Short mmCIF file of C-alpha atoms in Angstrom, two decimals:
data_model
loop_
_atom_site.label_atom_id
_atom_site.label_comp_id
_atom_site.label_asym_id
_atom_site.label_seq_id
_atom_site.Cartn_x
_atom_site.Cartn_y
_atom_site.Cartn_z
CA MET A 210 181.20 49.58 135.54
CA LYS A 211 178.98 46.48 134.16
CA TYR A 212 175.87 48.23 131.76
CA THR A 213 172.81 46.05 132.92
CA THR A 214 169.29 46.74 132.13
CA THR A 215 168.99 48.70 135.80
CA LEU A 216 171.18 51.18 134.80
CA HIS A 217 169.89 51.47 131.03
CA THR A 218 166.39 52.50 132.81
CA VAL A 219 167.81 54.89 135.52
CA ILE A 220 169.66 56.49 132.33
CA ALA A 221 166.58 56.08 130.35
CA VAL A 222 164.33 57.89 133.46
CA ALA A 223 166.90 60.70 133.94
CA SER A 224 167.23 61.30 130.14
CA PHE A 225 162.81 61.46 130.15
CA LEU A 226 162.92 63.87 132.88
CA ILE A 227 165.36 66.06 131.57
CA LEU A 228 163.55 65.78 128.52
CA SER A 229 160.20 66.80 129.97
CA TYR A 230 161.56 69.82 132.49
CA VAL A 231 162.98 71.20 128.93
CA GLN A 232 159.91 70.52 127.41
CA PHE A 233 158.31 72.24 130.22
CA PHE A 234 160.51 75.06 129.99
CA LEU A 235 159.50 75.53 126.64
CA LEU A 236 156.19 75.37 126.75
CA TYR A 237 156.01 77.85 130.06
CA ASN A 238 158.32 79.99 128.02
CA THR A 239 156.24 80.34 125.35
CA TYR A 240 152.46 80.75 127.18
CA GLU A 241 154.45 83.65 129.13
CA LEU A 242 155.49 85.14 125.67
CA LYS A 243 151.54 85.08 124.62
CA ASN A 244 150.44 86.28 127.89
CA ASP A 245 152.45 89.48 127.56
CA HIS A 246 151.43 90.23 123.63
CA TYR A 247 147.78 88.46 124.37
CA PHE A 248 145.22 91.03 123.70
CA PHE A 249 147.84 93.68 122.70
CA ALA A 250 146.47 95.53 119.38
CA GLU A 251 142.60 95.80 121.31
CA LYS A 252 143.63 97.14 124.61
CA ARG A 253 145.82 99.86 122.51
CA THR A 254 142.65 101.15 121.08
CA ILE A 255 140.76 101.03 124.21
CA THR A 256 143.87 102.50 126.10
CA ASN A 257 144.26 105.47 123.18
CA GLU A 258 140.09 106.25 123.57
CA TYR A 259 140.31 105.99 127.38
CA LEU A 260 142.83 108.66 127.37
CA ALA A 261 141.23 110.93 124.93
CA ALA A 262 138.03 110.80 127.00
CA ILE A 263 139.61 111.29 130.43
CA ARG A 264 141.90 114.75 128.58
CA ASN A 265 142.30 117.60 131.44
CA ASP A 266 140.58 115.05 133.74
CA LYS A 267 141.18 111.92 136.26
CA VAL A 268 139.93 108.62 136.45
CA PHE A 269 137.21 108.76 134.45
CA PRO A 270 135.31 111.81 132.93
CA GLY A 271 133.75 113.75 135.44
CA GLY A 272 136.12 112.57 138.46
CA GLY A 273 138.47 115.10 138.35
CA ALA A 274 135.69 117.72 139.94
CA ILE A 275 134.99 115.41 142.41
CA LEU A 276 138.76 114.93 143.69
CA ASP A 277 139.04 119.20 143.19
CA ARG A 278 135.98 119.22 145.28
CA TYR A 279 137.28 117.57 147.88
CA VAL A 280 141.48 118.13 148.10
CA MET A 281 141.33 121.74 146.82
CA GLY A 282 138.13 122.71 148.51
CA HIS A 283 139.98 121.40 152.37
CA MET A 284 143.35 122.55 151.21
CA GLN A 285 143.37 125.48 153.97
CA GLN A 286 142.40 123.28 156.56
CA LEU A 287 144.65 120.46 155.53
CA GLU A 288 147.60 123.10 155.31
CA LYS A 289 146.61 124.58 158.84
CA LEU A 290 146.51 121.43 160.69
CA TYR A 291 149.75 120.17 158.85
CA ASN A 292 151.81 123.22 160.22
CA HIS A 293 150.29 123.12 163.96
CA ASN A 294 149.02 119.03 164.57
CA ARG A 295 150.48 116.53 162.40
CA PRO A 296 147.84 113.54 164.08
CA ALA A 297 145.03 115.78 163.69
CA PHE A 298 146.25 116.63 159.49
CA ASN A 299 146.97 112.44 159.20
CA ARG A 300 143.17 111.95 160.16
CA PHE A 301 141.52 114.63 158.49
CA SER A 302 143.00 113.83 155.20
CA GLN A 303 142.35 110.37 155.37
CA GLN A 304 138.89 111.06 156.09
CA VAL A 305 138.97 113.21 153.04
CA CYS A 306 140.18 110.88 151.03
CA ASP A 307 137.80 108.54 152.17
CA SER A 308 134.97 110.65 150.95
CA ALA A 309 136.52 111.27 148.00
CA PHE A 310 137.47 107.59 147.38
CA ARG A 311 133.53 107.21 148.16
CA ASP A 312 131.97 109.69 145.34
CA LEU A 313 134.44 108.54 143.18
CA ARG A 314 133.11 105.06 143.24
CA ARG A 315 129.47 105.96 143.09
CA ALA A 316 130.07 108.12 140.21
CA ASN A 317 131.76 105.70 138.25
CA ASN A 318 131.05 105.71 134.48
CA LEU A 319 133.50 103.40 132.81
CA ASP A 320 131.13 101.17 132.62
CA SER A 321 128.85 103.10 130.11
CA LEU A 322 132.58 104.32 128.38
CA LEU A 323 134.22 101.12 127.88
CA GLN A 324 130.98 99.71 126.37
CA VAL A 325 130.98 103.01 124.08
CA ILE A 326 134.54 102.28 122.93
CA MET A 327 134.10 98.74 122.19
CA GLN A 328 130.94 99.19 120.20
CA ARG A 329 132.37 102.28 117.94
CA ASN A 330 135.70 100.19 117.09
CA ARG A 331 133.92 96.96 116.57
CA LEU A 332 135.21 95.01 119.06
CA ASN A 333 133.79 91.55 119.91
CA ARG A 334 135.35 90.79 122.89
CA LYS A 335 133.63 90.74 126.10
CA ILE A 336 136.19 92.49 128.51
CA GLN A 337 136.28 93.20 132.88
CA TYR A 338 138.64 96.05 133.71
CA ALA A 339 139.77 97.87 137.22
CA SER A 340 140.30 101.38 137.72
CA THR A 341 142.61 102.19 140.76
CA ILE A 342 144.00 105.25 142.26
CA GLU A 343 147.52 104.26 143.72
CA SER A 344 148.97 107.55 145.04
CA VAL A 345 147.17 110.97 146.43
CA GLU A 346 149.89 113.98 147.33
CA ILE A 347 149.73 117.20 148.47
CA ALA A 348 151.46 120.16 147.82
CA PHE A 349 151.28 123.20 150.15
CA GLN A 350 154.06 124.76 148.48
CA ARG A 351 155.51 124.18 144.67
CA ASP A 352 156.94 120.65 143.83
CA ARG A 353 156.72 119.67 147.47
CA TYR A 354 154.63 117.54 147.86
CA ILE A 355 153.31 115.27 150.79
CA PRO A 356 151.82 112.04 150.82
CA VAL A 357 148.09 111.54 152.00
CA TYR A 358 147.28 108.10 150.60
CA GLN A 359 149.73 105.35 148.84
CA GLN A 360 148.81 101.52 147.91
CA HIS A 361 151.12 100.16 150.47
CA GLY A 362 150.45 102.16 153.07
CA SER A 363 148.41 101.06 156.30
CA TYR A 364 145.40 104.03 156.57
CA GLN A 365 142.72 103.71 159.66
CA TRP A 366 140.24 106.26 158.76
CA ILE A 367 139.91 104.81 154.78
CA ASP A 368 137.56 102.21 154.29
CA PRO A 369 139.37 98.48 154.75
CA HIS A 370 136.76 97.05 151.51
CA ILE A 371 138.05 99.50 148.94
CA GLN A 372 141.79 98.91 150.07
CA THR A 373 143.59 96.35 147.91
CA LYS A 374 147.43 95.80 147.42
CA ALA A 375 147.05 97.43 144.12
CA GLY A 376 145.56 100.77 145.35
CA ILE A 377 142.19 102.12 145.89
CA ARG A 378 139.62 100.17 143.66
CA VAL A 379 137.21 102.66 142.03
CA GLY A 380 135.54 100.54 139.96
CA GLY A 381 135.46 96.98 137.88
CA THR A 382 135.41 93.39 138.65
CA LEU A 383 139.12 92.23 137.21
CA ASN A 384 141.27 90.57 140.29
CA ASP A 385 144.42 89.72 138.16
CA LEU A 386 146.15 93.20 138.61
CA LYS A 387 149.21 92.80 136.91
CA VAL A 388 151.33 93.98 134.51
CA ASN A 389 150.30 92.21 131.26
CA THR A 390 146.81 93.30 132.14
CA LEU A 391 147.57 96.87 132.68
CA ALA A 392 146.29 99.17 130.28
CA LYS A 393 147.80 102.58 131.67
CA ASN A 394 149.07 104.19 134.46
CA ILE A 395 148.69 107.97 134.52
CA VAL A 396 150.13 110.53 137.12
CA VAL A 397 148.91 113.95 137.01
CA SER A 398 150.17 117.14 138.60
CA ILE A 399 150.83 120.72 138.49
CA SER A 400 154.14 122.59 139.26
CA VAL A 401 152.38 125.07 141.34
CA ALA A 402 151.48 125.53 144.88
CA HIS A 403 148.46 124.47 146.76
CA THR A 404 147.76 121.44 144.53
CA TYR A 405 147.60 117.78 144.52
CA ARG A 406 149.24 114.99 142.57
CA ILE A 407 147.14 111.61 141.94
CA SER A 408 148.45 108.53 140.45
CA PHE A 409 145.98 106.12 138.97
CA SER A 410 145.73 103.13 136.67
CA LEU A 411 143.45 101.45 134.29
CA TYR A 412 143.78 97.16 134.40
CA ILE A 413 141.97 95.55 130.94
CA ASP A 414 141.38 92.16 130.02
CA THR A 415 138.89 89.36 128.61
CA TYR A 416 137.34 87.02 130.53
CA ASP A 417 138.56 83.95 129.09
CA ARG A 418 141.85 84.91 128.85
CA LYS A 419 143.98 81.24 130.21
CA GLN A 420 141.37 79.80 127.76
CA THR A 421 142.32 81.36 124.86
CA ILE A 422 146.02 81.32 125.33
CA LEU A 423 145.94 77.62 125.99
CA ARG A 424 143.59 77.20 122.69
CA LEU A 425 146.39 79.16 120.72
CA MET A 426 149.05 77.12 122.06
CA MET A 427 147.19 73.35 121.22
CA PRO A 428 149.31 72.98 118.16
CA THR A 429 152.56 73.84 120.01
CA PHE A 430 151.46 71.50 122.96
CA LEU A 431 150.36 68.40 120.96
CA LEU A 432 153.61 68.75 118.87
CA SER A 433 155.38 68.55 122.15
CA LEU A 434 153.28 66.05 123.57
CA LEU A 435 154.19 64.06 120.53
CA SER A 436 157.86 64.74 120.69
CA VAL A 437 158.30 63.49 124.19
CA GLY A 438 155.73 60.32 123.11
CA GLY A 439 157.90 59.69 119.87
CA VAL A 440 161.65 59.92 122.24
CA VAL A 441 159.27 57.34 124.97
CA LEU A 442 158.25 55.06 122.11
CA LEU A 443 161.29 54.86 120.41
CA TYR A 444 162.97 54.09 123.43
CA PHE A 445 160.29 51.48 124.34
CA VAL A 446 161.11 49.81 121.04
CA THR A 447 165.04 50.21 120.86
CA PHE A 448 164.61 48.68 124.69
CA ARG A 449 162.61 45.82 123.94
CA ASN A 450 164.61 44.62 120.62
CA TRP A 451 167.93 44.73 122.95
CA ILE A 452 166.65 42.58 125.39
CA LYS A 453 165.53 40.46 122.48
CA GLN A 454 168.96 40.49 121.60
CA LYS A 455 170.37 40.02 124.99
CA LYS A 456 168.36 37.25 125.19
CA LEU A 457 169.09 35.41 122.15
CA SER A 458 172.84 35.79 123.03
CA GLN A 459 172.27 34.35 126.31
CA MET A 460 170.24 31.31 124.57
CA LYS A 461 172.49 30.76 122.05
CA SER A 462 175.73 30.48 124.46
CA ASP A 463 173.47 28.20 126.46
CA PHE A 464 172.99 26.46 123.12
CA ILE A 465 176.83 26.33 122.65
CA ASN A 466 177.39 25.11 126.01
CA SER A 467 174.72 22.27 125.60
CA ILE A 468 175.41 21.21 122.56
CA THR A 469 179.17 20.83 122.97
CA HIS A 470 178.35 18.53 126.37
CA GLU A 471 175.93 16.51 124.10
CA PHE A 472 178.80 16.51 121.44
CA HIS A 473 181.17 15.31 123.66
CA THR A 474 178.76 12.30 125.27
CA PRO A 475 178.60 10.22 121.97
CA LEU A 476 182.32 11.30 120.87
CA SER A 477 183.91 10.16 124.53
CA ALA A 478 181.75 6.91 123.86
CA ILE A 479 183.00 5.78 120.31
CA ILE A 480 186.78 6.85 121.57
CA VAL A 481 186.71 4.66 124.68
CA ALA A 482 185.04 1.66 122.04
CA ASN A 483 187.34 1.96 119.30
CA ARG A 484 190.24 2.04 122.41
CA THR A 485 188.81 -1.19 123.41
CA MET A 486 188.38 -2.86 120.16
CA GLN A 487 191.96 -1.78 119.76
CA ASN A 488 192.75 -4.71 122.06
CA GLU A 489 194.19 -7.84 120.93
CA LYS A 490 191.98 -10.20 123.29
CA ILE A 491 189.06 -8.40 121.97
CA ILE A 492 190.09 -8.49 118.35
CA THR A 493 190.13 -11.92 118.37
CA ASN A 494 187.09 -12.43 120.26
CA ARG A 495 184.26 -12.01 117.78
CA GLU A 496 181.42 -12.25 120.75
CA SER A 497 183.11 -8.98 122.37
CA LEU A 498 183.57 -7.04 119.77
CA LEU A 499 180.03 -6.92 118.39
CA PRO A 500 178.67 -5.19 121.35
CA LEU A 501 181.48 -2.43 120.86
CA THR A 502 180.74 -2.48 117.30
CA GLU A 503 177.12 -1.81 118.41
CA VAL A 504 178.04 0.78 120.58
CA VAL A 505 179.97 2.69 118.31
CA GLN A 506 176.90 2.44 115.77
CA ARG A 507 174.49 3.42 118.26
CA GLN A 508 177.05 6.61 119.03
CA ALA A 509 177.48 7.49 115.65
CA GLU A 510 173.93 7.40 114.84
CA ARG A 511 173.36 10.06 117.85
CA LEU A 512 176.08 12.56 116.54
CA LYS A 513 174.55 12.29 112.92
CA THR A 514 171.16 13.33 114.79
CA LEU A 515 173.10 15.86 116.78
CA ILE A 516 174.49 17.63 113.54
CA GLY A 517 171.27 17.38 111.75
CA GLN A 518 169.51 19.43 114.17
CA THR A 519 172.23 21.46 114.86
CA LEU A 520 172.31 22.16 111.02
CA GLU A 521 168.24 22.37 110.79
CA ILE A 522 168.13 25.59 112.72
CA THR A 523 169.16 27.91 110.88
CA THR A 524 167.23 26.20 107.83
CA MET A 525 163.39 26.13 109.87
CA ASN A 526 162.12 28.77 109.67
CA LYS A 527 159.92 27.34 106.84
CA LEU A 528 159.55 23.59 106.64
CA SER A 529 159.64 21.63 103.11
CA LEU A 530 156.58 19.54 102.96
CA GLN A 531 155.64 16.16 100.59
CA LEU A 532 152.36 15.84 101.66
CA GLN A 533 150.61 12.23 101.26
CA LYS A 534 146.97 10.82 102.27
CA ARG A 535 147.67 8.57 104.75
CA SER A 536 146.09 6.52 107.51
CA VAL A 537 146.99 7.96 111.14
CA HIS A 538 146.08 4.68 113.04
CA HIS A 539 148.75 2.76 110.67
CA LEU A 540 151.46 5.53 111.33
CA LEU A 541 150.80 5.09 115.17
CA ASP A 542 151.08 1.56 115.05
CA ASP A 543 154.26 1.56 113.31
CA LEU A 544 155.68 4.19 115.55
CA LEU A 545 154.83 3.03 118.54
CA LEU A 546 156.11 -0.47 117.55
CA ASP A 547 159.69 1.07 116.82
CA TYR A 548 159.16 3.48 120.09
CA ARG A 549 158.51 0.31 121.98
CA LEU A 550 161.70 -2.01 120.59
CA ASN A 551 164.48 1.49 120.97
CA ALA A 552 163.20 3.07 124.62
CA THR A 553 165.51 2.73 127.10
CA GLU A 554 163.18 2.61 129.69
CA SER A 555 161.95 -0.69 130.57
CA ASN A 556 159.52 0.66 132.70
CA VAL A 557 157.39 2.96 130.05
CA ASN A 558 154.28 1.82 129.19
CA LEU A 559 152.68 2.97 126.11
CA SER A 560 149.27 2.56 124.75
CA LEU A 561 147.28 3.43 121.57
CA HIS A 562 143.42 3.85 121.55
CA LYS A 563 141.80 4.25 118.14
CA ASN A 564 138.44 5.97 119.12
CA ALA A 565 138.43 7.71 115.65
CA THR A 566 135.91 7.14 112.97
CA ARG A 567 137.72 9.05 110.21
CA ASP A 568 141.73 8.82 110.15
CA VAL A 569 142.89 9.69 106.70
CA VAL A 570 144.48 13.36 106.73
CA LEU A 571 147.33 14.75 104.37
CA LEU A 572 150.06 14.90 105.96
CA ASP A 573 154.31 14.59 105.72
CA PRO A 574 155.19 11.25 107.26
CA PHE A 575 158.88 12.25 108.50
CA TRP A 576 157.58 15.41 109.98
CA PHE A 577 154.66 14.03 111.56
CA THR A 578 157.07 11.04 112.90
CA THR A 579 159.20 14.19 114.60
CA ILE A 580 156.02 15.69 116.08
CA ILE A 581 154.82 12.36 117.87
CA LEU A 582 158.36 10.96 118.83
CA ASN A 583 159.60 14.28 120.58
CA ILE A 584 156.16 14.29 122.26
CA PHE A 585 156.97 10.93 123.29
CA ASP A 586 160.58 12.14 124.38
CA ASN A 587 159.59 15.27 125.99
CA ALA A 588 156.74 13.01 128.32
CA VAL A 589 159.60 9.92 128.99
CA LYS A 590 162.52 12.94 130.14
CA TYR A 591 160.32 14.65 132.29
CA ASN A 592 158.55 12.07 133.98
CA ALA A 593 159.90 11.30 137.83
CA ARG A 594 157.87 8.13 138.53
CA GLU A 595 158.70 4.66 138.39
CA ASN A 596 156.32 3.65 136.23
CA LYS A 597 155.98 6.28 133.15
CA GLU A 598 152.41 6.09 130.96
CA ILE A 599 151.74 7.54 127.75
CA VAL A 600 148.34 6.90 126.53
CA VAL A 601 147.68 7.99 122.64
CA THR A 602 143.97 8.54 121.85
CA THR A 603 142.76 9.11 118.57
CA PHE A 604 139.10 10.81 118.09
CA SER A 605 137.48 12.69 115.06
CA ASP A 606 134.52 14.94 114.70
CA ARG A 607 132.73 16.70 111.45
CA LYS A 608 135.82 18.61 110.66
CA PHE A 609 138.99 17.41 112.56
CA LEU A 610 140.64 14.28 113.07
CA HIS A 611 142.21 14.77 117.07
CA ILE A 612 145.40 13.37 118.61
CA ALA A 613 145.86 13.45 122.80
CA ILE A 614 149.00 12.26 123.96
CA ALA A 615 148.65 11.97 127.57
CA ASP A 616 151.31 11.27 130.28
CA ASN A 617 151.74 11.22 133.82
CA GLY A 618 154.75 13.34 134.06
CA ILE A 619 155.62 16.36 136.37
CA GLY A 620 153.74 18.79 134.11
CA MET A 621 153.88 22.11 133.25
CA THR A 622 153.24 25.44 135.09
CA SER A 623 151.56 28.53 133.20
CA GLU A 624 155.15 30.02 133.03
CA VAL A 625 156.98 27.11 131.54
CA ARG A 626 153.43 26.76 128.94
CA ARG A 627 153.87 30.19 127.44
CA HIS A 628 157.66 29.75 126.40
CA ILE A 629 157.47 25.87 125.82
CA PHE A 630 157.39 26.04 121.61
CA GLU A 631 160.59 28.73 122.20
CA LYS A 632 163.73 27.74 120.44
CA PHE A 633 165.97 26.73 123.35
CA TYR A 634 163.92 27.26 125.92
CA ARG A 635 164.18 24.97 128.57
CA GLY A 636 162.53 25.50 132.12
CA ARG A 637 164.20 26.67 135.11
CA SER A 638 162.89 24.12 137.75
CA GLU A 639 165.13 21.51 139.58
CA ALA A 640 163.33 18.64 137.37
CA HIS A 641 164.53 20.60 134.49
CA SER A 642 167.86 21.53 134.82
CA ARG A 643 168.59 17.44 135.67
CA VAL A 644 167.53 16.28 132.04
CA LYS A 645 170.27 17.08 129.53
CA GLY A 646 169.01 18.38 126.29
CA LEU A 647 168.78 21.47 123.88
CA GLY A 648 165.70 22.76 124.20
CA LEU A 649 164.84 21.71 120.35
CA GLY A 650 162.32 19.20 120.28
CA LEU A 651 159.07 21.34 121.26
CA PHE A 652 160.51 23.83 119.10
CA TYR A 653 160.76 21.40 116.05
CA VAL A 654 156.96 19.76 116.75
CA ASN A 655 156.04 23.79 116.66
CA LYS A 656 157.62 24.62 113.43
CA ALA A 657 156.00 21.12 111.81
CA ILE A 658 152.45 21.86 113.17
CA ASP A 659 152.34 25.11 111.43
CA SER A 660 153.85 24.07 108.54
CA HIS A 661 150.95 21.90 108.18
CA ARG A 662 148.52 24.10 109.25
CA TRP A 663 147.86 22.32 112.44
CA LYS A 664 146.57 22.88 115.66
CA ILE A 665 148.32 21.89 118.96
CA ASP A 666 146.66 22.28 122.26
CA ILE A 667 148.72 21.98 126.14
CA ARG A 668 146.51 21.12 129.31
CA SER A 669 148.60 20.61 132.35
CA ALA A 670 149.68 21.04 135.59
CA GLU A 671 152.06 20.92 137.73
CA GLY A 672 152.63 17.49 138.97
CA GLU A 673 149.77 16.21 137.65
CA GLY A 674 151.29 15.50 133.80
CA SER A 675 150.35 17.12 130.65
CA VAL A 676 147.77 16.33 127.32
CA PHE A 677 149.10 17.16 124.30
CA THR A 678 145.96 17.72 121.57
CA ILE A 679 146.65 17.72 117.97
CA SER A 680 143.71 18.86 115.90
CA ILE A 681 144.29 17.44 111.99
CA PRO A 682 141.90 18.90 109.26
CA LEU A 683 140.15 15.70 107.61
CA SER A 684 141.10 14.98 103.99
CA ASP A 685 138.13 14.75 101.24
#
């Protein structure tokens, strides 16, 4: 299967999701662990004090007396109804429990008891609690208990407002009645006849439990976030570098294909010309021989230029400049004269407007010539008009000499403008595909501009030509 960027992205996304899930699972388990052990020492202290306060009592100090008054006070009547009228027993037992529960809620003193415990033990946490009754059972015979209330049952004659999933709420405002907030569950019973058994619980928690746990977990959370972020950043950098390497590899492949074609053209011309010159009729005819030698000369020079450009690709990271003070107007006059003489296009109109009042600058004549000629070549190659126009205009201000080279060619899109100075870059339009080249001309231009520490600006629109403006600091 071919390894593509899409497959790479899919694998990366899948790996990221798996890593995120593992991190979430570890963080969740850490939270649950801290949640289970949160407030453990304080809760144990409060629980021990609470158990001491209700020793030989039920639910809260004084709660046992209330329960005894209702349950033990109606024990004979309850037994009679149980033996002779079960429906009446169910109704009456619920009514007894309802009355006992109401009195317990009214007499609840756990708020003051817990406040005293907190102060005595110097506990500064703000807590909330819930006191519940889970079950009440009576025994007419020893150890044979009959349930009259259980937390998961349905009871018509008990106030529904005090019934919860955790049982009868006697007091407190805590709503999160879970194992991690349970302080103590107590079952009180006596192994005798005519008694009752009761199960009740105390739940304790702080008001800011979740926020406190999250604060405690913040270093772990940040470390996890940084690790995931680091992996994502590492992937992004690696993927970007891989894309660059892949693009560079493709560009090198395109370069090899292009340079092979470029070398083939002059070599073929030289071979054909040489074969023709070997003809005896041509050898004896000087007038026929001279044009062929000129062909060989021109194509040899072209081949030499191509070889030089190919070698310079690996050595052009920084140019070695031979700077001189020169008149740009004089250089441009010579350049335009040579270009007109050597231009293969007879329909190129090349003009120069010297509007600059100061034109002496510090430059390397060879690389200045390379800059101008490469821009000229591009203006001619990427021009589909019958009459090609190149207008060179100079103008100056207090600090800079500006050279504007305008053409009436095919122009450039914004995409082409962004990449025009990249090595081997060539546009992908149909017009670009018809033009032969290596995509090195403007790369050389940009390198020479950067080495001189000049500036170059491009204004261009598709179908409307281009203007290259070079800004050169004036020499003192």
